């Protein structure tokens, strides 16, 4: 009887699976998985960076492991403290470099050929729809934009994944976020993300998957989707996912050699919550210190003096982001009382900035262009804030002390507000400078 | 185990637990002197071996840095009790052996400076100052088994040995 009940339960769960459930089931060798169930699942890609790899290397050796289960399924990226900000940071990168050589990891990205991991990996064809991806960086959820199940882990988890190729996962319930309406001028993926997180709160999706759907999402560019899914963790989510569609297929057509199996939710998939948004009139959003969920329309904070604007990061580090910021600046110079730091996210984006003329425009306008790095987003280097200073960043978090002195204040926004603010020297709307 | 409560609010994030500027090291002894310094600069000076952090919802939100639970362990903290934990911090704490207990009732009842005793085996928390007794949410079976064998590191070591 118990066996029969179990079979019935299994049959029931085969019906109505979300994308998150389907990907986890496939990687756990199961027909279906139930929400809250714990499964061991095989991973397709493991991402590590200079800040998380060295601890993993130590744990990996303590585990008695001597080889990585599949070096092709590992990628190591220099991005957090590079070019090395000090001797300790140099040691971190050195540890990672030597480990890559020892283990025969070809997907090793060195300074000058590297970039911010979450922009780099999709552009290098290292992540695909239907994949199960883990990364020792919390914003690993970004790749959900491609229809992958992708989530952040710590260093011990990464060492375990390197050693045995699988990890335990609690199958998350999925929150459906349906978005309708055409986004107004200047308003993009970042505003959408801040608005949704403002609505759900920083723990609104704790342990859950978020699935973004609806006409607005279908019309959203891949850059916009990457921005949106990147911020899923700021609502506490395990992952944020967009179902693969024509936009995804277009993006993946750059990699004709890659095969993948897109997963979409069953029509009768069960969601633990549903939220509906109409964004036809969504104003540009700004999140006030000290939480990404403190989102308000830009007009509520206009006039706030800003000492430093940071344009870039894994959240808004694509060419389209820099173009939008430049459009908002309308050929004007950076305000004399403000600093603008522009950080192209990867080598390729850097080249695009140069070839498009944007690098020249930003430099002439009084901005400084930094090398691809996480740098100021984590208060690491290349633009750390002093006591009481105020920043407006296109990054993803504005916690106390994240970007510099604990009394510094960071407002989060998209590239349009960042561009306008750099020109105005205070938080501004691009139509009002 | 027993210790004095250091009580904090909701969303104690990994940036205040250990700012990135100190994450060029992942050794407990380097991290501990800076634990929680951006939230409570007196914490490190006051905390004694065995003391307990009690906090609200979403403790450990933010970064995936395993340096966060390591910094807390290094500071001598014996356990963290919260209403809920951010998921990567939850995994990392299990993996590095920092005892975490999810127990909203114990959090609501505890005040800064209270004495608590914890029986990790059955998840029981006693507030010695106020007299209440509380039961933490148990770990799911599969996780409890990983903890039982000595954590993920030991679990993997055993799997590799049996290969």
JSON list of C-alpha atoms in Angstrom, two decimals, chain A residues 9 11 23 40 93 115 117 170 203 224 244 246 313 322 330 340-341 350-351 362 371 373 377 383 431:
[
{"chain": "A", "resi": 9, "resn": "UNK", "atom": "CA", "xyz": [2.49, 10.53, -5.54]},
{"chain": "A", "resi": 11, "resn": "UNK", "atom": "CA", "xyz": [2.47, 10.15, -10.95]},
{"chain": "A", "resi": 23, "resn": "UNK", "atom": "CA", "xyz": [15.79, 20.77, -14.87]},
{"chain": "A", "resi": 40, "resn": "UNK", "atom": "CA", "xyz": [21.42, 14.97, -5.50]},
{"chain": "A", "resi": 93, "resn": "UNK", "atom": "CA", "xyz": [44.82, 34.70, -8.34]},
{"chain": "A", "resi": 115, "resn": "UNK", "atom": "CA", "xyz": [35.83, 39.86, -17.50]},
{"chain": "A", "resi": 117, "resn": "UNK", "atom": "CA", "xyz": [31.99, 36.22, -14.85]},
{"chain": "A", "resi": 170, "resn": "UNK", "atom": "CA", "xyz": [16.22, 21.34, -2.09]},
{"chain": "A", "resi": 203, "resn": "UNK", "atom": "CA", "xyz": [13.42, 37.84, 1.51]},
{"chain": "A", "resi": 224, "resn": "UNK", "atom": "CA", "xyz": [17.49, 42.96, -20.09]},
{"chain": "A", "resi": 244, "resn": "UNK", "atom": "CA", "xyz": [13.62, 29.83, -23.54]},
{"chain": "A", "resi": 246, "resn": "UNK", "atom": "CA", "xyz": [12.90, 33.10, -29.88]},
{"chain": "A", "resi": 313, "resn": "UNK", "atom": "CA", "xyz": [28.97, 45.43, -13.09]},
{"chain": "A", "resi": 322, "resn": "UNK", "atom": "CA", "xyz": [26.66, 51.87, -21.75]},
{"chain": "A", "resi": 330, "resn": "UNK", "atom": "CA", "xyz": [23.12, 63.72, -24.32]},
{"chain": "A", "resi": 340, "resn": "UNK", "atom": "CA", "xyz": [31.90, 58.85, -13.27]},
{"chain": "A", "resi": 341, "resn": "UNK", "atom": "CA", "xyz": [33.57, 55.44, -13.30]},
{"chain": "A", "resi": 350, "resn": "UNK", "atom": "CA", "xyz": [35.67, 46.94, -23.79]},
{"chain": "A", "resi": 351, "resn": "UNK", "atom": "CA", "xyz": [36.41, 46.50, -27.49]},
{"chain": "A", "resi": 362, "resn": "UNK", "atom": "CA", "xyz": [32.96, 58.91, -21.91]},
{"chain": "A", "resi": 371, "resn": "UNK", "atom": "CA", "xyz": [39.52, 47.54, -16.50]},
{"chain": "A", "resi": 373, "resn": "UNK", "atom": "CA", "xyz": [36.53, 43.91, -12.69]},
{"chain": "A", "resi": 377, "resn": "UNK", "atom": "CA", "xyz": [30.67, 46.94, -6.67]},
{"chain": "A", "resi": 383, "resn": "UNK", "atom": "CA", "xyz": [36.50, 53.56, -6.74]},
{"chain": "A", "resi": 431, "resn": "UNK", "atom": "CA", "xyz": [14.39, 64.00, -19.63]}
]
